[in-house]
Tab-separated table of C-alpha atoms in Angstrom:
chain	number	residue	atom	x	y	z
A	1	GLN	CA	0.000	0.000	0.000
A	2	LEU	CA	2.900	2.272	-0.706
A	3	CYS	CA	1.733	4.924	-3.134
A	4	LYS	CA	4.486	6.978	-4.694
A	5	GLN	CA	4.751	9.714	-7.276
A	6	ARG	CA	5.511	8.214	-10.660
A	7	ARG	CA	8.199	9.802	-12.706
A	8	GLN	CA	6.751	10.281	-16.087
A	9	PRO	CA	6.819	6.702	-16.233
A	10	ALA	CA	7.714	2.632	26.075
A	11	ARG	CA	7.221	-0.788	24.722
A	12	GLN	CA	4.075	-2.704	25.528
A	13	GLY	CA	4.001	-6.264	24.279
A	14	PHE	CA	1.482	-9.062	24.491
A	15	ASP	CA	2.454	-11.705	27.021
A	16	GLN	CA	2.078	-14.918	25.025
A	17	ALA	CA	3.251	-17.090	27.912
A	18	SER	CA	0.552	-15.613	30.125
A	19	ALA	CA	-2.058	-16.117	27.426
A	20	LEU	CA	-1.109	-19.748	27.056
A	21	GLY	CA	-1.068	-20.273	30.813
A	22	ASN	CA	-4.520	-18.779	31.233
A	23	ALA	CA	-6.140	-20.607	28.329
A	24	GLN	CA	-9.155	-22.578	29.445
A	25	LYS	CA	-9.090	-26.203	28.331
A	26	THR	CA	-12.413	-26.139	26.552
A	27	GLN	CA	-11.326	-27.587	23.220
A	28	PRO	CA	-13.781	-30.329	22.230
A	29	GLU	CA	-12.406	-33.763	21.501
A	30	GLY	CA	-13.332	-36.671	19.233
A	31	GLU	CA	-16.196	-36.369	16.769
A	32	GLY	CA	-17.154	-32.900	17.996
A	33	ALA	CA	-13.720	-31.537	17.172
A	34	LYS	CA	-13.788	-33.204	13.743
A	35	GLN	CA	-17.167	-31.673	12.994
A	36	GLN	CA	-15.944	-28.231	14.007
A	37	GLN	CA	-12.853	-28.605	11.818
A	38	HIS	CA	-15.021	-29.703	8.883
A	39	HIS	CA	-17.279	-26.683	9.391
A	40	LEU	CA	-14.285	-24.347	9.573
A	41	ASP	CA	-12.741	-25.815	6.409
A	42	ARG	CA	-16.016	-25.383	4.549
A	43	GLU	CA	-16.589	-21.799	5.695
A	44	LEU	CA	-13.007	-20.693	5.054
A	45	GLY	CA	-13.091	-22.315	1.634
A	46	HIS	CA	-9.680	-23.970	1.936
A	47	GLY	CA	-8.003	-24.151	-1.428
A	48	LYS	CA	-9.745	-21.093	-2.856
A	49	GLN	CA	-7.445	-18.465	-4.336
A	50	GLY	CA	-7.556	-14.703	-4.013
A	51	LEU	CA	-10.327	-13.796	-1.597
A	52	ASP	CA	-11.529	-10.289	-2.298
A	53	HIS	CA	-12.637	-8.758	0.983
A	54	GLY	CA	-11.010	-5.793	2.730
A	55	GLY	CA	-7.217	-6.021	2.809
A	56	LYS	CA	-5.375	-4.998	5.926
A	57	ASP	CA	-1.659	-5.326	5.386
A	58	LEU	CA	0.854	-2.498	5.109
A	59	CYS	CA	3.303	-3.060	2.258
A	60	VAL	CA	5.932	-1.151	4.254
A	61	ALA	CA	5.877	-3.562	7.203
A	62	ALA	CA	5.739	-7.316	7.572
A	63	SER	CA	2.506	-7.043	9.555
A	64	GLU	CA	0.725	-10.111	8.197
A	65	PRO	CA	2.637	-12.446	10.572
A	66	LEU	CA	1.383	-10.263	13.428
A	67	HIS	CA	-2.209	-10.565	12.219
A	68	GLN	CA	-1.711	-14.344	12.114
A	69	ARG	CA	-0.314	-14.339	15.662
A	70	ALA	CA	-3.194	-12.178	16.883
A	71	TYR	CA	-5.805	-14.602	15.547
A	72	ASN	CA	-3.959	-17.615	16.960
A	73	LEU	CA	-3.505	-16.031	20.395
A	74	ALA	CA	-7.151	-14.938	20.477
A	75	LEU	CA	-8.087	-18.572	19.868
A	76	LEU	CA	-5.621	-19.878	22.471
A	77	VAL	CA	-6.829	-17.643	25.297
A	78	LYS	CA	-10.286	-19.188	24.846
A	79	GLY	CA	-8.845	-22.705	24.912
A	80	ILE	CA	-9.159	-23.375	21.164
A	81	ALA	CA	-6.379	-25.682	20.002
A	82	PHE	CA	-6.794	-24.894	16.300
A	83	GLN	CA	-4.024	-22.613	14.985
A	84	PHE	CA	-3.529	-21.095	11.532
A	85	ASN	CA	-0.238	-22.061	9.895
A	86	VAL	CA	1.328	-19.834	7.229
A	87	ILE	CA	-0.172	-21.614	4.217
A	88	GLU	CA	-3.601	-21.939	5.803
A	89	TYR	CA	-3.643	-18.309	6.917
A	90	GLY	CA	-2.450	-17.048	3.548
A	91	LYS	CA	-5.068	-18.967	1.573
A	92	SER	CA	-8.011	-18.560	3.917
A	93	CYS	CA	-7.537	-15.261	5.707
A	94	VAL	CA	-5.420	-12.768	3.767
A	95	GLY	CA	-7.818	-10.466	1.957
A	96	ARG	CA	-10.737	-11.308	4.248
A	97	SER	CA	-12.083	-8.666	6.583
A	98	VAL	CA	-11.666	-9.147	10.318
A	99	ALA	CA	-15.457	-9.068	10.707
A	100	GLU	CA	-16.011	-11.847	8.158
A	101	LEU	CA	-13.323	-14.093	9.593
A	102	ALA	CA	-14.480	-13.445	13.158
A	103	HIS	CA	-18.028	-14.443	12.177
A	104	ILE	CA	-16.781	-17.736	10.719
A	105	LEU	CA	-14.650	-18.530	13.778
A	106	THR	CA	-17.310	-17.661	16.359
A	107	THR	CA	-19.894	-19.699	14.436
A	108	THR	CA	-17.511	-22.660	14.433
A	109	TYR	CA	-16.399	-22.219	18.060
A	110	PRO	CA	-19.266	-20.809	20.172
A	111	GLN	CA	-16.967	-20.685	23.210
A	112	LEU	CA	-15.304	-17.657	21.587
A	113	GLY	CA	-18.370	-15.608	22.468
A	114	SER	CA	-20.002	-13.125	20.122
A	115	THR	CA	-18.416	-11.926	16.909
A	116	ASP	CA	-18.011	-8.439	18.394
A	117	ASP	CA	-16.333	-9.868	21.493
A	118	PHE	CA	-13.870	-11.884	19.409
A	119	ILE	CA	-13.062	-8.881	17.204
A	120	ARG	CA	-12.409	-6.801	20.312
A	121	ASP	CA	-10.132	-9.495	21.776
A	122	ARG	CA	-8.229	-9.975	18.512
A	123	GLU	CA	-7.770	-6.236	17.964
A	124	ARG	CA	-6.510	-5.781	21.524
A	125	ILE	CA	-3.882	-8.479	20.984
A	126	TYR	CA	-2.858	-7.164	17.556
A	127	GLU	CA	-2.507	-3.611	18.835
A	128	ALA	CA	-0.363	-4.823	21.735
A	129	LEU	CA	1.856	-6.677	19.259
A	130	ILE	CA	2.412	-3.647	17.011
A	131	ARG	CA	3.165	-1.401	19.983
A	132	ASP	CA	6.338	-3.446	20.502
A	133	PRO	CA	8.945	-2.125	17.987
A	134	ASP	CA	10.762	-5.471	18.130
A	135	ASN	CA	7.765	-6.995	16.343
A	136	LEU	CA	7.893	-4.497	13.467
A	137	GLN	CA	10.086	-5.578	10.569
A	138	PRO	CA	10.360	-3.550	7.333
A	139	MET	CA	9.625	-5.317	4.100
A	140	PRO	CA	12.826	-6.323	2.249
A	141	GLY	CA	14.233	-3.360	0.344
A	142	LEU	CA	11.966	-0.763	1.991
A	143	LEU	CA	14.660	1.334	3.665
A	144	GLN	CA	16.741	1.496	0.478
A	145	LEU	CA	13.671	2.604	-1.459
A	146	LEU	CA	12.788	5.298	1.076
A	147	SER	CA	16.344	6.650	0.997
A	148	ALA	CA	16.371	6.804	-2.795
A	149	THR	CA	12.964	8.458	-3.131
A	150	ALA	CA	13.918	11.064	-0.520
A	151	LYS	CA	17.011	12.011	-2.546
A	152	LEU	CA	14.907	12.261	-5.703
A	153	GLY	CA	12.300	14.415	-3.973
A	154	LEU	CA	9.399	12.134	-4.838
A	155	LYS	CA	6.157	12.341	-2.904
A	156	LEU	CA	5.184	9.210	-0.973
A	157	GLY	CA	1.864	8.194	0.499
A	158	VAL	CA	0.397	5.258	2.385
A	159	ALA	CA	-2.948	3.776	1.342
A	160	SER	CA	-4.077	1.098	3.802
A	161	SER	CA	-7.390	-0.485	4.769
A	162	SER	CA	-6.210	-0.782	8.381
A	163	SER	CA	-7.469	1.698	10.962
A	164	ARG	CA	-5.679	5.022	11.264
A	165	ALA	CA	-4.605	4.249	14.828
A	166	GLN	CA	-2.972	0.963	13.768
A	167	VAL	CA	-1.247	2.484	10.732
A	168	GLN	CA	0.103	5.366	12.811
A	169	THR	CA	1.369	2.955	15.467
A	170	ILE	CA	3.314	0.992	12.854
A	171	LEU	CA	4.714	4.021	11.033
A	172	THR	CA	5.846	5.731	14.227
A	173	GLY	CA	7.205	2.518	15.759
A	174	MET	CA	9.433	1.705	12.776
A	175	VAL	CA	12.487	3.828	11.994
A	176	ASP	CA	14.658	4.418	8.936
A	177	ASN	CA	18.450	4.118	8.701
A	178	ASP	CA	18.822	7.519	10.394
A	179	GLY	CA	16.568	6.565	13.302
A	180	ASP	CA	13.649	8.716	12.127
A	181	PRO	CA	10.096	7.308	12.249
A	182	LEU	CA	8.913	5.997	8.893
A	183	ALA	CA	5.912	8.309	9.188
A	184	THR	CA	8.199	11.241	8.357
A	185	HIS	CA	8.692	9.901	4.814
A	186	PHE	CA	5.041	10.114	3.797
A	187	ALA	CA	3.293	13.247	2.569
A	188	THR	CA	-0.106	11.668	3.133
A	189	ILE	CA	-1.545	8.663	4.953
A	190	VAL	CA	-5.005	7.415	3.981
A	191	THR	CA	-6.557	4.564	5.950
A	192	GLY	CA	-9.705	2.539	6.222
A	193	SER	CA	-10.859	5.042	8.845
A	194	ASP	CA	-10.935	7.778	6.198
A	195	VAL	CA	-13.163	6.241	3.504
A	196	GLN	CA	-16.556	4.608	3.246
A	197	HIS	CA	-15.412	1.660	1.121
A	198	LYS	CA	-12.169	-0.209	1.793
A	199	LYS	CA	-10.129	-2.227	-0.682
A	200	PRO	CA	-10.770	-3.646	-3.256
A	201	ALA	CA	-12.824	-0.478	-3.852
A	202	PRO	CA	-10.625	2.340	-5.251
A	203	ASP	CA	-11.633	4.926	-2.614
A	204	ILE	CA	-8.424	4.781	-0.565
A	205	TYR	CA	-6.191	5.281	-3.601
A	206	VAL	CA	-8.407	7.972	-5.087
A	207	LYS	CA	-8.195	9.924	-1.829
A	208	ALA	CA	-4.414	9.386	-1.574
A	209	CYS	CA	-3.891	10.794	-5.084
A	210	GLN	CA	-6.072	13.784	-4.251
A	211	GLN	CA	-4.109	14.511	-1.083
A	212	LEU	CA	-0.806	14.175	-2.943
A	213	GLY	CA	-2.083	16.633	-5.540
A	214	LEU	CA	-1.410	14.162	-8.345
A	215	ALA	CA	-3.470	12.502	-11.037
A	216	PRO	CA	-3.639	8.684	-10.842
A	217	GLU	CA	-1.582	8.360	-14.028
A	218	GLN	CA	1.229	10.288	-12.311
A	219	CYS	CA	1.467	7.705	-9.547
A	220	VAL	CA	2.747	4.188	-8.929
A	221	ALA	CA	1.178	1.894	-6.330
A	222	VAL	CA	3.154	-0.920	-4.716
A	223	GLU	CA	0.945	-3.722	-3.406
A	224	ASP	CA	1.392	-7.247	-2.045
A	225	SER	CA	-2.100	-8.726	-2.445
A	226	LYS	CA	-4.829	-9.287	-5.026
A	227	THR	CA	-7.222	-7.084	-3.086
A	228	GLY	CA	-4.780	-4.173	-2.964
A	229	ILE	CA	-3.867	-4.518	-6.635
A	230	GLU	CA	-7.521	-4.439	-7.650
A	231	SER	CA	-8.022	-1.292	-5.576
A	232	ALA	CA	-5.090	0.554	-7.143
A	233	ARG	CA	-5.923	-0.566	-10.689
A	234	ALA	CA	-9.554	0.502	-10.222
A	235	ALA	CA	-8.243	3.954	-9.296
A	236	GLY	CA	-6.303	4.073	-12.572
A	237	ILE	CA	-2.833	3.729	-11.048
A	238	PHE	CA	0.142	1.843	-12.511
A	239	THR	CA	0.565	-0.985	-10.000
A	240	ILE	CA	3.562	-3.088	-9.014
A	241	ALA	CA	2.964	-6.358	-7.178
A	242	ILE	CA	5.501	-7.596	-4.651
A	243	PRO	CA	4.050	-10.810	-3.181
A	244	ASN	CA	5.011	-12.084	0.246
A	245	ARG	CA	4.864	-15.619	1.656
A	246	PHE	CA	1.207	-15.135	2.582
A	247	THR	CA	0.115	-13.872	-0.861
A	248	ALA	CA	2.440	-15.753	-3.226
A	249	HIS	CA	-0.412	-18.167	-4.044
A	250	GLN	CA	-2.766	-15.382	-5.156
A	251	ASP	CA	-3.452	-14.417	-8.760
A	252	LEU	CA	-1.600	-11.099	-9.064
A	253	SER	CA	-1.790	-10.967	-12.863
A	254	SER	CA	-3.854	-7.775	-12.850
A	255	ALA	CA	-0.749	-5.853	-11.716
A	256	ASN	CA	1.227	-4.017	-14.381
A	257	LEU	CA	4.475	-5.472	-13.085
A	258	VAL	CA	5.526	-8.136	-10.570
A	259	LEU	CA	8.805	-7.767	-8.634
A	260	ASN	CA	10.437	-9.632	-5.741
A	261	ARG	CA	11.599	-6.812	-3.441
A	262	LEU	CA	10.774	-3.163	-2.831
A	263	ASP	CA	14.266	-1.969	-3.743
A	264	GLU	CA	13.782	-3.425	-7.240
A	265	VAL	CA	11.403	-0.500	-7.773
A	266	LEU	CA	14.561	1.648	-7.874
A	267	THR	CA	15.179	0.434	-11.419
A	268	MET	CA	12.123	2.463	-12.467
A	269	LEU	CA	13.520	5.624	-10.897
A	270	GLY	CA	16.860	5.680	-12.615
């Protein structure tokens, strides 16, 4: 969700040990557990590619592993033994809204409580995780790209479906090679809190272009998921896909270009 001008071309962490220690042993066994797993598999649609509901990942930070951890910990604290592995999470969850996934999980595991309760628990855990700077890792090549674009005087923006509070926490918690918060590199930050329709709708990118004072055709969007690519392309922006381990299985063919790392974008700036 890194949107950039196109050249014409006190730490608070989540105590996982405590969560595990306090987990109630309510996981059903035998046929009941098998039935719940079957229901979950059916609802998540295991094996389906490219789910198209409300993306949430920042392309500047490796936040998807933290979303995965937040879901798994929210399940553990309620005594649910099921845990999403990387492949399962990537295929079933990336691109799905928190509300949709929470509804599926609470329907499968009633002991999680209401959908709203589970969302609140998951968000609390995720926000605790991103408040710890040790959990925030830049995407490969990000810092090199930020340094190069700063020297070239290009405008940068962030376009993310995450909440403004979460995006700000990540961008202020991560620092560049000079120790400055990443937030200082971006002329505008547009989030899911600022628009009516999140990705894959184009609203976030349309608003980011407006705030940058640029036409869509003057911009390049860098995205890591099918949902984000569809949003940027719908806004009329040249889009580069840089898949990660959670989105490598998705169909990213609607992007104008597919690269492996953020610093490979530098070849377009030369």
